[in-house]
PDB file of C-alpha atoms in Angstrom:
ATOM      1  CA  UNK A   1     -83.125-128.401 108.669  1.00 78.00           C
ATOM      2  CA  UNK A   2     -83.342-130.831 106.905  1.00 92.00           C
ATOM      3  CA  UNK A   3     -80.653-133.017 107.831  1.00 95.00           C
ATOM      4  CA  UNK A   4     -79.614-135.591 105.698  1.00 98.00           C
ATOM      5  CA  UNK A   5     -76.802-137.966 106.562  1.00 98.00           C
ATOM      6  CA  UNK A   6     -75.657-140.979 104.125  1.00 97.00           C
ATOM      7  CA  UNK A   7     -74.092-144.180 105.221  1.00 96.00           C
ATOM      8  CA  UNK A   8     -71.698-145.777 102.853  1.00 94.00           C
ATOM      9  CA  UNK A   9     -70.057-149.337 103.002  1.00 91.00           C
ATOM     10  CA  UNK A  10     -66.402-149.086 101.841  1.00 89.00           C
ATOM     11  CA  UNK A  11     -66.948-151.514  98.758  1.00 86.00           C
ATOM     12  CA  UNK A  12     -69.304-148.754  97.080  1.00 88.00           C
ATOM     13  CA  UNK A  13     -67.408-146.283  94.850  1.00 85.00           C
ATOM     14  CA  UNK A  14     -68.116-142.669  95.198  1.00 90.00           C
ATOM     15  CA  UNK A  15     -65.814-140.530  93.207  1.00 88.00           C
ATOM     16  CA  UNK A  16     -66.793-137.194  94.132  1.00 93.00           C
ATOM     17  CA  UNK A  17     -68.297-137.119  97.502  1.00 94.00           C
ATOM     18  CA  UNK A  18     -68.897-133.102  97.482  1.00 96.00           C
ATOM     19  CA  UNK A  19     -70.472-133.671  94.087  1.00 95.00           C
ATOM     20  CA  UNK A  20     -72.917-136.081  95.335  1.00 96.00           C
ATOM     21  CA  UNK A  21     -73.875-134.091  98.403  1.00 97.00           C
ATOM     22  CA  UNK A  22     -74.502-131.144  96.260  1.00 97.00           C
ATOM     23  CA  UNK A  23     -76.837-132.756  93.891  1.00 97.00           C
ATOM     24  CA  UNK A  24     -78.801-134.270  96.794  1.00 98.00           C
ATOM     25  CA  UNK A  25     -79.000-130.750  98.394  1.00 98.00           C
ATOM     26  CA  UNK A  26     -80.097-129.290  95.030  1.00 97.00           C
ATOM     27  CA  UNK A  27     -82.729-131.932  94.562  1.00 97.00           C
ATOM     28  CA  UNK A  28     -84.319-131.247  98.070  1.00 97.00           C
ATOM     29  CA  UNK A  29     -84.314-127.500  97.106  1.00 97.00           C
ATOM     30  CA  UNK A  30     -85.682-128.000  93.884  1.00 97.00           C
ATOM     31  CA  UNK A  31     -88.503-129.851  95.714  1.00 96.00           C
ATOM     32  CA  UNK A  32     -89.953-126.590  97.323  1.00 95.00           C
ATOM     33  CA  UNK A  33     -90.204-128.063 100.717  1.00 95.00           C
ATOM     34  CA  UNK A  34     -87.683-125.595 102.226  1.00 94.00           C
ATOM     35  CA  UNK A  35     -87.568-122.323 102.846  1.00 94.00           C
ATOM     36  CA  UNK A  36     -83.692-121.334 102.496  1.00 94.00           C
ATOM     37  CA  UNK A  37     -81.182-123.491 100.526  1.00 95.00           C
ATOM     38  CA  UNK A  38     -78.792-123.113 103.640  1.00 93.00           C
ATOM     39  CA  UNK A  39     -81.447-124.892 105.708  1.00 93.00           C
ATOM     40  CA  UNK A  40     -80.240-128.197 104.055  1.00 97.00           C
ATOM     41  CA  UNK A  41     -77.430-129.706 105.795  1.00 96.00           C
ATOM     42  CA  UNK A  42     -75.909-133.165 104.527  1.00 97.00           C
ATOM     43  CA  UNK A  43     -72.947-135.171 105.164  1.00 97.00           C
ATOM     44  CA  UNK A  44     -71.611-138.719 104.384  1.00 96.00           C
ATOM     45  CA  UNK A  45     -70.596-141.102 107.118  1.00 93.00           C
ATOM     46  CA  UNK A  46     -68.313-143.913 106.020  1.00 87.00           C
ATOM     47  CA  UNK A  47     -69.018-147.344 107.522  1.00 90.00           C
ATOM     48  CA  UNK A  48     -65.641-149.003 108.506  1.00 89.00           C
ATOM     49  CA  UNK A  49     -67.087-152.727 109.212  1.00 86.00           C
ATOM     50  CA  UNK A  50     -70.334-154.101 107.859  1.00 85.00           C
ATOM     51  CA  UNK A  51     -71.671-157.203 106.896  1.00 81.00           C
ATOM     52  CA  UNK A  52     -74.824-158.028 104.381  1.00 83.00           C
ATOM     53  CA  UNK A  53     -76.485-161.363 105.175  1.00 81.00           C
ATOM     54  CA  UNK A  54     -74.890-164.035 107.431  1.00 81.00           C
ATOM     55  CA  UNK A  55     -71.825-165.017 105.528  1.00 75.00           C
ATOM     56  CA  UNK A  56     -68.184-163.491 105.566  1.00 70.00           C
ATOM     57  CA  UNK A  57     -68.206-162.591 101.894  1.00 64.00           C
ATOM     58  CA  UNK A  58     -69.054-158.754 102.464  1.00 61.00           C
ATOM     59  CA  UNK A  59     -67.681-157.536  99.483  1.00 70.00           C
ATOM     60  CA  UNK A  60     -70.614-159.110  97.307  1.00 79.00           C
ATOM     61  CA  UNK A  61     -73.086-156.425  98.579  1.00 85.00           C
ATOM     62  CA  UNK A  62     -72.929-152.809  99.474  1.00 87.00           C
ATOM     63  CA  UNK A  63     -75.312-150.059 100.398  1.00 91.00           C
ATOM     64  CA  UNK A  64     -76.101-146.500 100.881  1.00 94.00           C
ATOM     65  CA  UNK A  65     -78.395-145.712 103.506  1.00 96.00           C
ATOM     66  CA  UNK A  66     -79.892-142.232 103.451  1.00 97.00           C
ATOM     67  CA  UNK A  67     -81.637-140.702 106.541  1.00 98.00           C
ATOM     68  CA  UNK A  68     -83.493-137.499 106.052  1.00 97.00           C
ATOM     69  CA  UNK A  69     -84.672-135.959 109.335  1.00 96.00           C
ATOM     70  CA  UNK A  70     -87.428-133.204 108.937  1.00 94.00           C
ATOM     71  CA  UNK A  71     -89.135-130.763 111.059  1.00 89.00           C
ATOM     72  CA  UNK A  72     -92.795-132.129 111.506  1.00 87.00           C
ATOM     73  CA  UNK A  73     -95.613-130.971 109.458  1.00 88.00           C
ATOM     74  CA  UNK A  74     -95.046-132.853 106.184  1.00 91.00           C
ATOM     75  CA  UNK A  75     -97.711-135.495 105.145  1.00 93.00           C
ATOM     76  CA  UNK A  76     -96.782-139.034 104.287  1.00 95.00           C
ATOM     77  CA  UNK A  77     -97.141-138.332 100.559  1.00 96.00           C
ATOM     78  CA  UNK A  78     -94.596-135.581 100.668  1.00 96.00           C
ATOM     79  CA  UNK A  79     -92.215-137.416 102.627  1.00 96.00           C
ATOM     80  CA  UNK A  80     -92.337-140.635 100.225  1.00 97.00           C
ATOM     81  CA  UNK A  81     -91.969-138.038  97.460  1.00 97.00           C
ATOM     82  CA  UNK A  82     -88.730-136.837  98.896  1.00 97.00           C
ATOM     83  CA  UNK A  83     -87.507-140.368  99.386  1.00 97.00           C
ATOM     84  CA  UNK A  84     -88.006-141.243  96.051  1.00 97.00           C
ATOM     85  CA  UNK A  85     -86.203-138.044  94.991  1.00 97.00           C
ATOM     86  CA  UNK A  86     -83.116-138.747  96.969  1.00 98.00           C
ATOM     87  CA  UNK A  87     -83.164-142.641  95.640  1.00 97.00           C
ATOM     88  CA  UNK A  88     -83.376-141.462  92.161  1.00 96.00           C
ATOM     89  CA  UNK A  89     -80.650-138.827  92.395  1.00 97.00           C
ATOM     90  CA  UNK A  90     -78.219-141.094  94.334  1.00 95.00           C
ATOM     91  CA  UNK A  91     -79.052-143.898  91.632  1.00 92.00           C
ATOM     92  CA  UNK A  92     -78.449-141.082  88.648  1.00 92.00           C
ATOM     93  CA  UNK A  93     -75.131-139.850  90.290  1.00 91.00           C
ATOM     94  CA  UNK A  94     -73.328-142.860  91.063  1.00 89.00           C
ATOM     95  CA  UNK A  95     -74.909-145.803  89.571  1.00 80.00           C
ATOM     96  CA  UNK A  96     -72.641-146.009  86.771  1.00 76.00           C
ATOM     97  CA  UNK A  97     -69.420-145.557  88.975  1.00 75.00           C
ATOM     98  CA  UNK A  98     -70.099-149.164  90.354  1.00 72.00           C
ATOM     99  CA  UNK A  99     -69.013-151.267  87.539  1.00 69.00           C
ATOM    100  CA  UNK A 100     -70.500-154.499  89.075  1.00 69.00           C
ATOM    101  CA  UNK A 101     -67.899-153.897  92.001  1.00 67.00           C
ATOM    102  CA  UNK A 102     -70.750-154.956  94.463  1.00 70.00           C
ATOM    103  CA  UNK A 103     -74.411-155.373  94.384  1.00 82.00           C
ATOM    104  CA  UNK A 104     -75.704-151.875  95.574  1.00 86.00           C
ATOM    105  CA  UNK A 105     -78.968-151.250  97.555  1.00 90.00           C
ATOM    106  CA  UNK A 106     -79.951-147.637  98.037  1.00 94.00           C
ATOM    107  CA  UNK A 107     -82.247-147.280 101.047  1.00 95.00           C
ATOM    108  CA  UNK A 108     -83.827-144.007 101.861  1.00 97.00           C
ATOM    109  CA  UNK A 109     -85.668-143.225 105.312  1.00 96.00           C
ATOM    110  CA  UNK A 110     -87.499-139.810 105.672  1.00 96.00           C
ATOM    111  CA  UNK A 111     -88.356-139.134 109.582  1.00 94.00           C
ATOM    112  CA  UNK A 112     -89.659-136.105 111.462  1.00 91.00           C
ATOM    113  CA  UNK A 113     -87.245-135.001 114.122  1.00 84.00           C
ATOM    114  CA  UNK A 114     -88.230-134.830 117.503  1.00 71.00           C
ATOM    115  CA  UNK A 115     -90.435-131.964 118.919  1.00 68.00           C
ATOM    116  CA  UNK A 116     -87.563-131.558 121.141  1.00 67.00           C
ATOM    117  CA  UNK A 117     -84.992-129.986 118.878  1.00 63.00           C
ATOM    118  CA  UNK A 118     -82.873-126.901 119.549  1.00 63.00           C
ATOM    119  CA  UNK A 119     -80.666-124.896 117.231  1.00 64.00           C
ATOM    120  CA  UNK A 120     -78.503-121.601 117.593  1.00 68.00           C
ATOM    121  CA  UNK A 121     -76.751-119.670 115.024  1.00 68.00           C
ATOM    122  CA  UNK A 122     -73.573-118.537 115.849  1.00 74.00           C
ATOM    123  CA  UNK A 123     -71.944-115.619 113.705  1.00 75.00           C
ATOM    124  CA  UNK A 124     -73.496-114.430 110.433  1.00 63.00           C
TER     125      UNK A 124
END
């Protein structure tokens, strides 16, 4: 834990997805909120179809939606700081790559995971 899922519309340019994920994981690690760097798990999930608004011109607007799920126990101020940290890191890493291709909205939601959560490590 935590789990970070990034959804990206196809009109948003990310030249090096692994580099973005590494930067996000590093930013989370550097926050001091997690016990081990290997606890932080991130992935990018591309969105095939999307529409922003109600018109057909879906290429004019794009978005990145980051969803960070945490174990319970962190107060709202800490969750807010982590959300802002992710917004800033995403903006710094890919903002310049957009070159006016699409208006980009970055959204981050930080949520506590359900109390019913199980994990098991296989191998070493």
